[in-house]
Amino acid sequence: MHTYRIHIIRHGRTAANDDGRYIGSTDLPLCDEGKKELEAFKNSGLYPDIDALYISPMRRCVQTAGIIYPDMTPTPVKNLRECNFGRFENKTANDLKDDEIFRRWLSGEQGIVPEGGESTPDFIMRSVAAFAAVVEDLMREGIRHSGIIAHGGTIMSVLSVCGLPERPFSDWMCGSGRGYTLLVTPSIWMRGYKLEVIGRI
Protein backbone atom coordinates (compact mmCIF):
# COMPACT_ATOMS: atom_id res chain seq x y z
CA MET A 1 0.00 0.00 0.00
CA HIS A 2 1.24 3.49 -0.84
CA THR A 3 2.28 5.95 1.85
CA TYR A 4 1.94 9.71 1.59
CA ARG A 5 4.66 12.13 2.66
CA ILE A 6 3.48 15.61 3.64
CA HIS A 7 5.71 18.52 4.61
CA ILE A 8 3.74 20.92 6.80
CA ILE A 9 5.41 24.33 7.08
CA ARG A 10 4.63 27.43 9.09
CA HIS A 11 4.52 30.72 7.16
CA GLY A 12 7.38 33.20 7.36
CA ARG A 13 7.67 35.98 9.91
CA THR A 14 5.42 39.03 10.08
CA ALA A 15 6.03 42.24 12.02
CA ALA A 16 3.36 41.06 14.48
CA ASN A 17 5.28 37.81 15.09
CA ASP A 18 8.33 39.87 15.99
CA ASP A 19 6.20 42.00 18.34
CA GLY A 20 4.65 38.93 20.01
CA ARG A 21 1.10 39.90 19.05
CA TYR A 22 -1.79 37.45 18.72
CA ILE A 23 -2.56 37.44 15.00
CA GLY A 24 -5.18 35.06 13.65
CA SER A 25 -7.83 36.63 11.44
CA THR A 26 -5.81 39.78 10.62
CA ASP A 27 -4.47 39.34 7.09
CA LEU A 28 -0.92 40.62 7.52
CA PRO A 29 1.91 40.32 4.95
CA LEU A 30 5.37 38.97 5.66
CA CYS A 31 7.87 41.51 6.94
CA ASP A 32 11.05 42.17 4.93
CA GLU A 33 13.14 40.21 7.41
CA GLY A 34 10.73 37.29 7.12
CA LYS A 35 11.05 37.28 3.34
CA LYS A 36 14.85 37.32 3.56
CA GLU A 37 14.84 34.50 6.09
CA LEU A 38 12.67 32.32 3.83
CA GLU A 39 14.95 33.02 0.87
CA ALA A 40 17.95 31.97 2.96
CA PHE A 41 16.19 28.78 4.08
CA LYS A 42 15.23 27.99 0.48
CA ASN A 43 18.75 28.62 -0.82
CA SER A 44 20.16 26.31 1.85
CA GLY A 45 18.04 23.44 0.51
CA LEU A 46 15.76 23.28 3.56
CA TYR A 47 12.53 22.71 1.63
CA PRO A 48 11.94 19.33 -0.06
CA ASP A 49 10.67 18.94 -3.61
CA ILE A 50 6.93 18.27 -3.76
CA ASP A 51 4.28 17.45 -6.36
CA ALA A 52 1.36 19.42 -4.90
CA LEU A 53 0.98 22.34 -2.51
CA TYR A 54 -1.94 23.30 -0.27
CA ILE A 55 -2.07 26.58 1.66
CA SER A 56 -4.08 28.70 4.05
CA PRO A 57 -5.51 31.57 1.99
CA MET A 58 -4.07 34.19 4.37
CA ARG A 59 -1.62 36.58 2.71
CA ARG A 60 1.32 35.51 4.86
CA CYS A 61 0.89 31.92 3.64
CA VAL A 62 0.36 32.94 0.01
CA GLN A 63 3.57 34.99 0.11
CA THR A 64 5.48 32.17 1.80
CA ALA A 65 4.39 29.77 -0.94
CA GLY A 66 5.52 32.22 -3.61
CA ILE A 67 8.99 32.42 -2.10
CA ILE A 68 9.73 28.79 -1.33
CA TYR A 69 7.76 27.11 -4.13
CA PRO A 70 7.63 29.82 -6.83
CA ASP A 71 6.93 27.41 -9.70
CA MET A 72 3.90 25.78 -8.08
CA THR A 73 0.23 26.76 -8.19
CA PRO A 74 -1.04 26.18 -4.65
CA THR A 75 -4.52 25.01 -3.72
CA PRO A 76 -6.04 27.29 -1.04
CA VAL A 77 -7.89 25.55 1.80
CA LYS A 78 -10.04 28.03 3.72
CA ASN A 79 -10.15 26.15 7.01
CA LEU A 80 -6.36 25.91 7.31
CA ARG A 81 -6.42 29.56 8.44
CA GLU A 82 -5.27 30.52 11.94
CA CYS A 83 -7.52 30.78 15.00
CA ASN A 84 -9.69 33.88 15.33
CA PHE A 85 -8.53 35.44 18.61
CA GLY A 86 -11.48 37.85 18.87
CA ARG A 87 -10.76 40.77 21.17
CA PHE A 88 -7.27 39.38 21.91
CA GLU A 89 -6.39 39.96 18.25
CA ASN A 90 -3.39 42.25 17.64
CA LYS A 91 -2.56 42.39 21.35
CA THR A 92 0.46 41.03 23.20
CA ALA A 93 0.42 38.91 26.34
CA ASN A 94 1.74 41.98 28.17
CA ASP A 95 -1.20 44.05 26.91
CA LEU A 96 -3.56 41.43 28.30
CA LYS A 97 -1.74 40.52 31.51
CA ASP A 98 -4.42 42.11 33.75
CA ASP A 99 -7.33 40.62 31.79
CA GLU A 100 -8.98 37.86 33.85
CA ILE A 101 -10.58 36.19 30.81
CA PHE A 102 -7.22 36.15 29.02
CA ARG A 103 -5.49 34.54 32.01
CA ARG A 104 -8.17 31.85 32.23
CA TRP A 105 -8.02 31.27 28.44
CA LEU A 106 -4.23 31.02 28.51
CA SER A 107 -4.37 28.45 31.31
CA GLY A 108 -6.53 26.24 29.10
CA GLU A 109 -9.67 26.51 31.23
CA GLN A 110 -12.58 24.78 29.51
CA GLY A 111 -15.33 26.96 28.05
CA ILE A 112 -13.34 30.20 27.97
CA VAL A 113 -13.63 31.92 24.58
CA PRO A 114 -12.33 35.40 23.70
CA GLU A 115 -15.22 37.71 22.88
CA GLY A 116 -15.86 37.65 19.12
CA GLY A 117 -13.36 34.82 18.70
CA GLU A 118 -13.14 31.08 18.27
CA SER A 119 -13.00 28.47 21.01
CA THR A 120 -9.89 26.32 21.18
CA PRO A 121 -11.80 23.04 20.68
CA ASP A 122 -13.62 24.47 17.65
CA PHE A 123 -10.34 25.69 16.16
CA ILE A 124 -8.67 22.31 16.66
CA MET A 125 -11.61 20.45 15.13
CA ARG A 126 -11.66 22.83 12.15
CA SER A 127 -7.92 22.43 11.57
CA VAL A 128 -8.04 18.63 11.74
CA ALA A 129 -11.03 18.48 9.37
CA ALA A 130 -9.21 20.72 6.86
CA PHE A 131 -6.07 18.58 7.06
CA ALA A 132 -8.16 15.41 6.63
CA ALA A 133 -9.72 16.90 3.50
CA VAL A 134 -6.22 17.46 2.09
CA VAL A 135 -5.27 13.84 2.86
CA GLU A 136 -8.42 12.63 1.13
CA ASP A 137 -7.52 14.69 -1.94
CA LEU A 138 -3.98 13.29 -1.99
CA MET A 139 -5.24 9.73 -1.80
CA ARG A 140 -7.89 10.32 -4.45
CA GLU A 141 -5.36 11.86 -6.84
CA GLY A 142 -2.50 9.50 -5.96
CA ILE A 143 -0.18 12.36 -4.94
CA ARG A 144 2.45 10.86 -2.67
CA HIS A 145 4.69 13.85 -1.97
CA SER A 146 3.10 17.17 -1.02
CA GLY A 147 3.37 20.30 1.07
CA ILE A 148 1.08 22.38 3.26
CA ILE A 149 1.80 25.97 4.26
CA ALA A 150 -0.26 27.05 7.25
CA HIS A 151 -0.01 28.68 10.66
CA GLY A 152 1.64 27.74 13.92
CA GLY A 153 -1.69 27.13 15.64
CA THR A 154 -2.99 25.05 12.76
CA ILE A 155 0.09 22.83 12.80
CA MET A 156 -0.06 22.37 16.56
CA SER A 157 -3.77 21.53 16.35
CA VAL A 158 -3.30 18.86 13.70
CA LEU A 159 -0.31 17.22 15.33
CA SER A 160 -1.72 17.29 18.87
CA VAL A 161 -4.66 15.20 17.60
CA CYS A 162 -3.13 13.14 14.80
CA GLY A 163 0.60 12.98 15.43
CA LEU A 164 2.58 9.95 16.50
CA PRO A 165 4.38 10.09 18.86
CA GLU A 166 1.54 11.61 20.84
CA ARG A 167 2.46 14.95 22.42
CA PRO A 168 0.49 17.88 23.86
CA PHE A 169 -0.46 20.91 21.77
CA SER A 170 2.38 23.17 22.91
CA ASP A 171 5.07 20.58 22.17
CA TRP A 172 4.40 20.94 18.42
CA MET A 173 5.32 24.64 18.28
CA CYS A 174 7.75 25.46 15.46
CA GLY A 175 9.53 28.54 14.20
CA SER A 176 8.53 30.65 11.23
CA GLY A 177 9.43 28.95 7.96
CA ARG A 178 9.94 25.66 9.78
CA GLY A 179 7.78 22.59 10.19
CA TYR A 180 7.56 18.81 10.12
CA THR A 181 7.65 15.92 7.69
CA LEU A 182 4.68 13.58 8.11
CA LEU A 183 4.08 10.05 6.86
CA VAL A 184 0.48 9.02 6.27
CA THR A 185 -0.12 5.27 5.95
CA PRO A 186 -3.71 4.72 4.76
CA SER A 187 -4.34 1.66 6.96
CA ILE A 188 -3.32 3.64 10.08
CA TRP A 189 -4.99 6.87 9.00
CA MET A 190 -8.33 5.23 8.32
CA ARG A 191 -8.41 3.64 11.78
CA GLY A 192 -8.33 6.91 13.67
CA TYR A 193 -6.71 9.84 11.85
CA LYS A 194 -3.20 8.98 13.02
CA LEU A 195 0.05 9.75 11.20
CA GLU A 196 3.77 9.50 11.92
CA VAL A 197 5.91 12.60 12.43
CA ILE A 198 9.20 11.45 10.91
CA GLY A 199 11.29 14.60 10.74
CA ARG A 200 11.67 18.34 11.24
CA ILE A 201 12.07 21.02 8.59
Short mmCIF file of N, CA and C in Angstrom, two decimals, residues 21-169:
data_model
loop_
_atom_site.label_atom_id
_atom_site.label_comp_id
_atom_site.label_asym_id
_atom_site.label_seq_id
_atom_site.Cartn_x
_atom_site.Cartn_y
_atom_site.Cartn_z
N ARG A 21 2.54 39.65 19.02
CA ARG A 21 1.10 39.90 19.05
C ARG A 21 0.32 38.67 18.61
N TYR A 22 -0.88 38.51 19.16
CA TYR A 22 -1.79 37.45 18.72
C TYR A 22 -2.41 37.86 17.39
N ILE A 23 -2.03 37.13 16.33
CA ILE A 23 -2.56 37.44 15.00
C ILE A 23 -3.17 36.18 14.43
N GLY A 24 -4.48 36.20 14.24
CA GLY A 24 -5.18 35.06 13.65
C GLY A 24 -5.90 35.47 12.39
N SER A 25 -6.99 36.25 12.57
CA SER A 25 -7.83 36.63 11.44
C SER A 25 -7.31 37.86 10.70
N THR A 26 -6.37 38.61 11.29
CA THR A 26 -5.81 39.78 10.62
C THR A 26 -4.92 39.32 9.48
N ASP A 27 -5.16 39.85 8.28
CA ASP A 27 -4.47 39.34 7.09
C ASP A 27 -3.19 40.13 6.81
N LEU A 28 -2.18 39.89 7.62
CA LEU A 28 -0.92 40.62 7.52
C LEU A 28 0.01 40.01 6.47
N PRO A 29 0.86 40.84 5.85
CA PRO A 29 1.91 40.32 4.95
C PRO A 29 3.14 39.91 5.74
N LEU A 30 4.05 39.24 5.07
CA LEU A 30 5.37 38.97 5.66
C LEU A 30 6.12 40.29 5.81
N CYS A 31 6.97 40.36 6.82
CA CYS A 31 7.87 41.51 6.94
C CYS A 31 9.10 41.26 6.05
N ASP A 32 9.87 42.30 5.80
CA ASP A 32 11.05 42.17 4.93
C ASP A 32 12.04 41.15 5.48
N GLU A 33 12.21 41.17 6.80
CA GLU A 33 13.14 40.21 7.41
C GLU A 33 12.63 38.78 7.24
N GLY A 34 11.31 38.61 7.32
CA GLY A 34 10.73 37.29 7.12
C GLY A 34 10.95 36.78 5.71
N LYS A 35 10.81 37.67 4.73
CA LYS A 35 11.05 37.28 3.34
C LYS A 35 12.51 36.86 3.14
N LYS A 36 13.42 37.64 3.70
CA LYS A 36 14.85 37.32 3.56
C LYS A 36 15.19 35.99 4.23
N GLU A 37 14.59 35.75 5.38
CA GLU A 37 14.84 34.50 6.09
C GLU A 37 14.36 33.30 5.28
N LEU A 38 13.18 33.41 4.67
CA LEU A 38 12.67 32.32 3.83
C LEU A 38 13.58 32.08 2.63
N GLU A 39 14.04 33.16 2.01
CA GLU A 39 14.95 33.02 0.87
C GLU A 39 16.22 32.29 1.29
N ALA A 40 16.74 32.63 2.47
CA ALA A 40 17.95 31.97 2.96
C ALA A 40 17.69 30.50 3.22
N PHE A 41 16.55 30.18 3.84
CA PHE A 41 16.19 28.78 4.08
C PHE A 41 16.08 28.02 2.75
N LYS A 42 15.42 28.64 1.78
CA LYS A 42 15.23 27.99 0.48
C LYS A 42 16.59 27.74 -0.19
N ASN A 43 17.44 28.75 -0.17
CA ASN A 43 18.75 28.62 -0.82
C ASN A 43 19.64 27.59 -0.14
N SER A 44 19.36 27.31 1.13
CA SER A 44 20.16 26.31 1.85
C SER A 44 19.68 24.89 1.57
N GLY A 45 18.57 24.76 0.82
CA GLY A 45 18.04 23.44 0.51
C GLY A 45 17.13 22.88 1.58
N LEU A 46 16.59 23.75 2.44
CA LEU A 46 15.76 23.28 3.56
C LEU A 46 14.46 22.63 3.09
N TYR A 47 13.87 23.15 2.02
CA TYR A 47 12.53 22.71 1.63
C TYR A 47 12.57 21.60 0.59
N PRO A 48 11.91 20.47 0.86
CA PRO A 48 11.94 19.33 -0.06
C PRO A 48 11.14 19.61 -1.33
N ASP A 49 11.47 18.90 -2.39
CA ASP A 49 10.67 18.94 -3.61
C ASP A 49 9.32 18.27 -3.35
N ILE A 50 8.27 18.81 -3.93
CA ILE A 50 6.93 18.27 -3.76
C ILE A 50 6.20 18.27 -5.10
N ASP A 51 5.09 17.53 -5.15
CA ASP A 51 4.28 17.45 -6.36
C ASP A 51 2.97 18.20 -6.27
N ALA A 52 2.58 18.64 -5.08
CA ALA A 52 1.36 19.42 -4.90
C ALA A 52 1.51 20.25 -3.64
N LEU A 53 0.85 21.41 -3.63
CA LEU A 53 0.98 22.34 -2.51
C LEU A 53 -0.40 22.87 -2.12
N TYR A 54 -0.69 22.80 -0.82
CA TYR A 54 -1.94 23.30 -0.27
C TYR A 54 -1.59 24.39 0.74
N ILE A 55 -2.42 25.45 0.79
CA ILE A 55 -2.07 26.58 1.66
C ILE A 55 -3.31 27.16 2.33
N SER A 56 -3.09 27.78 3.50
CA SER A 56 -4.08 28.70 4.05
C SER A 56 -4.17 29.89 3.10
N PRO A 57 -5.37 30.45 2.92
CA PRO A 57 -5.51 31.57 1.99
C PRO A 57 -5.01 32.90 2.55
N MET A 58 -4.55 32.94 3.79
CA MET A 58 -4.07 34.19 4.37
C MET A 58 -2.81 34.67 3.64
N ARG A 59 -2.68 36.00 3.54
CA ARG A 59 -1.62 36.58 2.71
C ARG A 59 -0.22 36.11 3.12
N ARG A 60 -0.01 35.93 4.41
CA ARG A 60 1.32 35.51 4.86
C ARG A 60 1.67 34.11 4.36
N CYS A 61 0.65 33.26 4.18
CA CYS A 61 0.89 31.92 3.64
C CYS A 61 1.05 31.95 2.12
N VAL A 62 0.24 32.79 1.47
CA VAL A 62 0.36 32.94 0.01
C VAL A 62 1.75 33.45 -0.35
N GLN A 63 2.24 34.45 0.39
CA GLN A 63 3.57 34.99 0.11
C GLN A 63 4.66 33.97 0.40
N THR A 64 4.49 33.22 1.47
CA THR A 64 5.48 32.17 1.80
C THR A 64 5.56 31.16 0.67
N ALA A 65 4.41 30.73 0.17
CA ALA A 65 4.39 29.77 -0.94
C ALA A 65 5.11 30.33 -2.16
N GLY A 66 4.89 31.61 -2.45
CA GLY A 66 5.52 32.22 -3.61
C GLY A 66 7.03 32.30 -3.51
N ILE A 67 7.54 32.35 -2.29
CA ILE A 67 8.99 32.42 -2.10
C ILE A 67 9.62 31.03 -2.15
N ILE A 68 9.03 30.07 -1.44
CA ILE A 68 9.73 28.79 -1.33
C ILE A 68 9.35 27.78 -2.41
N TYR A 69 8.17 27.98 -3.01
CA TYR A 69 7.76 27.11 -4.13
C TYR A 69 7.22 27.98 -5.28
N PRO A 70 8.09 28.82 -5.86
CA PRO A 70 7.63 29.82 -6.83
C PRO A 70 7.06 29.24 -8.12
N ASP A 71 7.39 28.01 -8.44
CA ASP A 71 6.93 27.41 -9.70
C ASP A 71 5.65 26.59 -9.52
N MET A 72 5.09 26.59 -8.33
CA MET A 72 3.90 25.78 -8.08
C MET A 72 2.66 26.66 -7.98
N THR A 73 1.53 26.10 -8.37
CA THR A 73 0.23 26.76 -8.19
C THR A 73 -0.44 26.11 -6.98
N PRO A 74 -0.50 26.81 -5.86
CA PRO A 74 -1.04 26.18 -4.65
C PRO A 74 -2.56 26.11 -4.67
N THR A 75 -3.08 25.16 -3.92
CA THR A 75 -4.52 25.01 -3.72
C THR A 75 -4.87 25.62 -2.37
N PRO A 76 -5.67 26.71 -2.33
CA PRO A 76 -6.04 27.29 -1.04
C PRO A 76 -7.09 26.44 -0.33
N VAL A 77 -6.94 26.30 0.97
CA VAL A 77 -7.89 25.55 1.80
C VAL A 77 -8.32 26.49 2.92
N LYS A 78 -9.54 26.98 2.83
CA LYS A 78 -10.04 28.03 3.72
C LYS A 78 -9.84 27.70 5.19
N ASN A 79 -10.15 26.48 5.59
CA ASN A 79 -10.15 26.15 7.01
C ASN A 79 -8.78 25.80 7.57
N LEU A 80 -7.72 25.99 6.77
CA LEU A 80 -6.36 25.91 7.31
C LEU A 80 -5.92 27.23 7.94
N ARG A 81 -6.80 28.25 7.89
CA ARG A 81 -6.42 29.56 8.44
C ARG A 81 -6.23 29.47 9.97
N GLU A 82 -5.58 30.47 10.51
CA GLU A 82 -5.27 30.52 11.94
C GLU A 82 -6.54 30.74 12.77
N CYS A 83 -6.43 30.52 14.06
CA CYS A 83 -7.52 30.78 15.00
C CYS A 83 -7.92 32.26 14.97
N ASN A 84 -9.20 32.51 15.15
CA ASN A 84 -9.69 33.88 15.33
C ASN A 84 -9.62 34.20 16.82
N PHE A 85 -8.76 35.14 17.19
CA PHE A 85 -8.53 35.44 18.61
C PHE A 85 -9.50 36.49 19.16
N GLY A 86 -10.48 36.91 18.36
CA GLY A 86 -11.48 37.85 18.87
C GLY A 86 -10.86 39.11 19.42
N ARG A 87 -11.27 39.50 20.63
CA ARG A 87 -10.76 40.77 21.17
C ARG A 87 -9.31 40.69 21.63
N PHE A 88 -8.71 39.50 21.62
CA PHE A 88 -7.27 39.38 21.91
C PHE A 88 -6.43 39.69 20.67
N GLU A 89 -7.09 39.76 19.52
CA GLU A 89 -6.39 39.96 18.25
C GLU A 89 -5.55 41.24 18.28
N ASN A 90 -4.32 41.12 17.77
CA ASN A 90 -3.39 42.25 17.64
C ASN A 90 -2.84 42.74 18.97
N LYS A 91 -3.09 42.00 20.04
CA LYS A 91 -2.56 42.39 21.35
C LYS A 91 -1.46 41.42 21.77
N THR A 92 -0.59 41.88 22.64
CA THR A 92 0.46 41.03 23.20
C THR A 92 0.00 40.47 24.55
N ALA A 93 0.73 39.46 25.02
CA ALA A 93 0.42 38.91 26.34
C ALA A 93 0.59 39.99 27.41
N ASN A 94 1.54 40.89 27.20
CA ASN A 94 1.74 41.98 28.17
C ASN A 94 0.54 42.93 28.18
N ASP A 95 -0.01 43.20 26.98
CA ASP A 95 -1.20 44.05 26.91
C ASP A 95 -2.36 43.46 27.70
N LEU A 96 -2.41 42.13 27.74
CA LEU A 96 -3.56 41.43 28.30
C LEU A 96 -3.30 40.86 29.70
N LYS A 97 -2.16 41.18 30.27
CA LYS A 97 -1.74 40.52 31.51
C LYS A 97 -2.72 40.74 32.66
N ASP A 98 -3.48 41.83 32.66
CA ASP A 98 -4.42 42.11 33.75
C ASP A 98 -5.85 41.70 33.40
N ASP A 99 -6.00 41.04 32.27
CA ASP A 99 -7.33 40.62 31.79
C ASP A 99 -7.64 39.23 32.35
N GLU A 100 -8.65 39.12 33.20
CA GLU A 100 -8.98 37.86 33.85
C GLU A 100 -9.38 36.78 32.84
N ILE A 101 -10.16 37.16 31.83
CA ILE A 101 -10.58 36.19 30.81
C ILE A 101 -9.36 35.67 30.04
N PHE A 102 -8.43 36.56 29.73
CA PHE A 102 -7.22 36.15 29.02
C PHE A 102 -6.42 35.15 29.86
N ARG A 103 -6.27 35.44 31.14
CA ARG A 103 -5.49 34.54 32.01
C ARG A 103 -6.14 33.16 32.08
N ARG A 104 -7.46 33.14 32.16
CA ARG A 104 -8.17 31.85 32.23
C ARG A 104 -8.07 31.12 30.88
N TRP A 105 -8.16 31.86 29.79
CA TRP A 105 -8.02 31.27 28.44
C TRP A 105 -6.63 30.68 28.26
N LEU A 106 -5.61 31.46 28.67
CA LEU A 106 -4.23 31.02 28.51
C LEU A 106 -3.93 29.78 29.33
N SER A 107 -4.60 29.62 30.45
CA SER A 107 -4.37 28.45 31.31
C SER A 107 -5.03 27.20 30.76
N GLY A 108 -5.86 27.38 29.71
CA GLY A 108 -6.53 26.24 29.10
C GLY A 108 -7.85 25.88 29.76
N GLU A 109 -8.40 26.80 30.56
CA GLU A 109 -9.67 26.51 31.23
C GLU A 109 -10.76 26.23 30.20
N GLN A 110 -11.51 25.18 30.43
CA GLN A 110 -12.58 24.78 29.51
C GLN A 110 -13.68 25.84 29.46
N GLY A 111 -14.19 26.07 28.23
CA GLY A 111 -15.33 26.96 28.05
C GLY A 111 -15.00 28.43 27.96
N ILE A 112 -13.73 28.80 28.05
CA ILE A 112 -13.34 30.20 27.97
C ILE A 112 -13.03 30.55 26.51
N VAL A 113 -13.78 31.51 25.98
CA VAL A 113 -13.63 31.92 24.58
C VAL A 113 -13.46 33.43 24.53
N PRO A 114 -12.45 33.94 23.82
CA PRO A 114 -12.33 35.40 23.70
C PRO A 114 -13.54 35.98 22.98
N GLU A 115 -14.04 37.09 23.47
CA GLU A 115 -15.22 37.71 22.88
C GLU A 115 -15.01 37.95 21.38
N GLY A 116 -15.96 37.49 20.57
CA GLY A 116 -15.86 37.65 19.12
C GLY A 116 -14.91 36.68 18.46
N GLY A 117 -14.36 35.74 19.23
CA GLY A 117 -13.36 34.82 18.70
C GLY A 117 -13.84 33.39 18.63
N GLU A 118 -12.90 32.50 18.51
CA GLU A 118 -13.14 31.08 18.27
C GLU A 118 -12.66 30.27 19.46
N SER A 119 -13.45 29.31 19.89
CA SER A 119 -13.00 28.47 21.01
C SER A 119 -11.86 27.57 20.56
N THR A 120 -11.01 27.21 21.50
CA THR A 120 -9.89 26.32 21.18
C THR A 120 -10.35 24.98 20.64
N PRO A 121 -11.34 24.31 21.26
CA PRO A 121 -11.80 23.04 20.68
C PRO A 121 -12.35 23.18 19.27
N ASP A 122 -13.09 24.26 19.00
CA ASP A 122 -13.62 24.47 17.65
C ASP A 122 -12.49 24.68 16.64
N PHE A 123 -11.50 25.45 17.04
CA PHE A 123 -10.34 25.69 16.16
C PHE A 123 -9.61 24.39 15.86
N ILE A 124 -9.37 23.58 16.87
CA ILE A 124 -8.67 22.31 16.66
C ILE A 124 -9.47 21.40 15.74
N MET A 125 -10.77 21.30 15.98
CA MET A 125 -11.61 20.45 15.13
C MET A 125 -11.61 20.95 13.68
N ARG A 126 -11.69 22.26 13.50
CA ARG A 126 -11.66 22.83 12.15
C ARG A 126 -10.35 22.51 11.45
N SER A 127 -9.25 22.67 12.16
CA SER A 127 -7.92 22.43 11.57
C SER A 127 -7.75 20.97 11.16
N VAL A 128 -8.17 20.06 12.04
CA VAL A 128 -8.04 18.63 11.74
C VAL A 128 -8.92 18.25 10.55
N ALA A 129 -10.14 18.78 10.50
CA ALA A 129 -11.03 18.48 9.37
C ALA A 129 -10.44 18.99 8.06
N ALA A 130 -9.83 20.18 8.08
CA ALA A 130 -9.21 20.72 6.86
C ALA A 130 -8.02 19.87 6.43
N PHE A 131 -7.21 19.44 7.39
CA PHE A 131 -6.07 18.58 7.06
C PHE A 131 -6.57 17.25 6.51
N ALA A 132 -7.61 16.69 7.11
CA ALA A 132 -8.16 15.41 6.63
C ALA A 132 -8.67 15.54 5.20
N ALA A 133 -9.25 16.69 4.87
CA ALA A 133 -9.72 16.90 3.50
C ALA A 133 -8.55 16.92 2.52
N VAL A 134 -7.42 17.48 2.94
CA VAL A 134 -6.22 17.46 2.09
C VAL A 134 -5.75 16.02 1.90
N VAL A 135 -5.69 15.24 2.97
CA VAL A 135 -5.27 13.84 2.86
C VAL A 135 -6.19 13.07 1.91
N GLU A 136 -7.48 13.29 2.03
CA GLU A 136 -8.42 12.63 1.13
C GLU A 136 -8.15 12.98 -0.33
N ASP A 137 -7.83 14.25 -0.57
CA ASP A 137 -7.52 14.69 -1.94
C ASP A 137 -6.25 14.02 -2.45
N LEU A 138 -5.24 13.94 -1.60
CA LEU A 138 -3.98 13.29 -1.99
C LEU A 138 -4.21 11.83 -2.35
N MET A 139 -4.98 11.15 -1.53
CA MET A 139 -5.24 9.73 -1.80
C MET A 139 -6.07 9.55 -3.07
N ARG A 140 -7.05 10.42 -3.26
CA ARG A 140 -7.89 10.32 -4.45
C ARG A 140 -7.08 10.55 -5.73
N GLU A 141 -6.15 11.51 -5.67
CA GLU A 141 -5.36 11.86 -6.84
C GLU A 141 -4.06 11.06 -6.95
N GLY A 142 -3.74 10.28 -5.93
CA GLY A 142 -2.50 9.50 -5.96
C GLY A 142 -1.24 10.33 -5.84
N ILE A 143 -1.33 11.46 -5.13
CA ILE A 143 -0.18 12.36 -4.94
C ILE A 143 0.55 11.96 -3.67
N ARG A 144 1.75 11.46 -3.81
CA ARG A 144 2.45 10.86 -2.67
C ARG A 144 3.45 11.78 -1.98
N HIS A 145 3.69 12.95 -2.55
CA HIS A 145 4.69 13.85 -1.97
C HIS A 145 4.18 15.28 -2.09
N SER A 146 3.77 15.88 -0.97
CA SER A 146 3.10 17.17 -1.02
C SER A 146 3.54 18.08 0.11
N GLY A 147 3.08 19.32 0.03
CA GLY A 147 3.37 20.30 1.07
C GLY A 147 2.12 21.04 1.49
N ILE A 148 2.13 21.51 2.73
CA ILE A 148 1.08 22.38 3.26
C ILE A 148 1.77 23.57 3.92
N ILE A 149 1.31 24.77 3.59
CA ILE A 149 1.80 25.97 4.26
C ILE A 149 0.64 26.56 5.06
N ALA A 150 0.82 26.61 6.37
CA ALA A 150 -0.26 27.05 7.25
C ALA A 150 0.32 27.87 8.39
N HIS A 151 -0.33 27.83 9.52
CA HIS A 151 -0.01 28.68 10.66
C HIS A 151 0.46 27.83 11.84
N GLY A 152 1.15 28.48 12.77
CA GLY A 152 1.64 27.74 13.92
C GLY A 152 0.54 27.03 14.67
N GLY A 153 -0.58 27.74 14.91
CA GLY A 153 -1.69 27.13 15.64
C GLY A 153 -2.33 25.98 14.89
N THR A 154 -2.42 26.12 13.58
CA THR A 154 -2.99 25.05 12.76
C THR A 154 -2.14 23.80 12.85
N ILE A 155 -0.84 23.97 12.73
CA ILE A 155 0.09 22.83 12.80
C ILE A 155 0.01 22.16 14.16
N MET A 156 0.01 22.95 15.22
CA MET A 156 -0.06 22.37 16.56
C MET A 156 -1.38 21.64 16.78
N SER A 157 -2.46 22.19 16.23
CA SER A 157 -3.77 21.53 16.35
C SER A 157 -3.76 20.16 15.70
N VAL A 158 -3.29 20.11 14.45
CA VAL A 158 -3.30 18.86 13.70
C VAL A 158 -2.43 17.81 14.39
N LEU A 159 -1.23 18.21 14.78
CA LEU A 159 -0.31 17.22 15.33
C LEU A 159 -0.67 16.80 16.75
N SER A 160 -1.32 17.68 17.51
CA SER A 160 -1.72 17.29 18.87
C SER A 160 -2.83 16.23 18.83
N VAL A 161 -3.60 16.20 17.75
CA VAL A 161 -4.66 15.20 17.60
C VAL A 161 -4.19 13.99 16.82
N CYS A 162 -3.44 14.22 15.74
CA CYS A 162 -3.13 13.14 14.80
C CYS A 162 -1.71 12.59 14.91
N GLY A 163 -0.82 13.34 15.49
CA GLY A 163 0.60 12.98 15.43
C GLY A 163 1.00 11.81 16.31
N LEU A 164 1.89 11.00 15.77
CA LEU A 164 2.58 9.95 16.50
C LEU A 164 4.07 10.19 16.37
N PRO A 165 4.82 10.34 17.47
CA PRO A 165 4.38 10.09 18.86
C PRO A 165 3.38 11.13 19.35
N GLU A 166 2.54 10.71 20.29
CA GLU A 166 1.54 11.61 20.84
C GLU A 166 2.19 12.60 21.80
N ARG A 167 1.91 13.89 21.57
CA ARG A 167 2.46 14.95 22.42
C ARG A 167 1.40 16.03 22.59
N PRO A 168 1.49 16.81 23.66
CA PRO A 168 0.49 17.88 23.86
C PRO A 168 0.67 19.01 22.85
N PHE A 169 -0.37 19.81 22.73
CA PHE A 169 -0.46 20.91 21.77
C PHE A 169 0.82 21.75 21.72
#
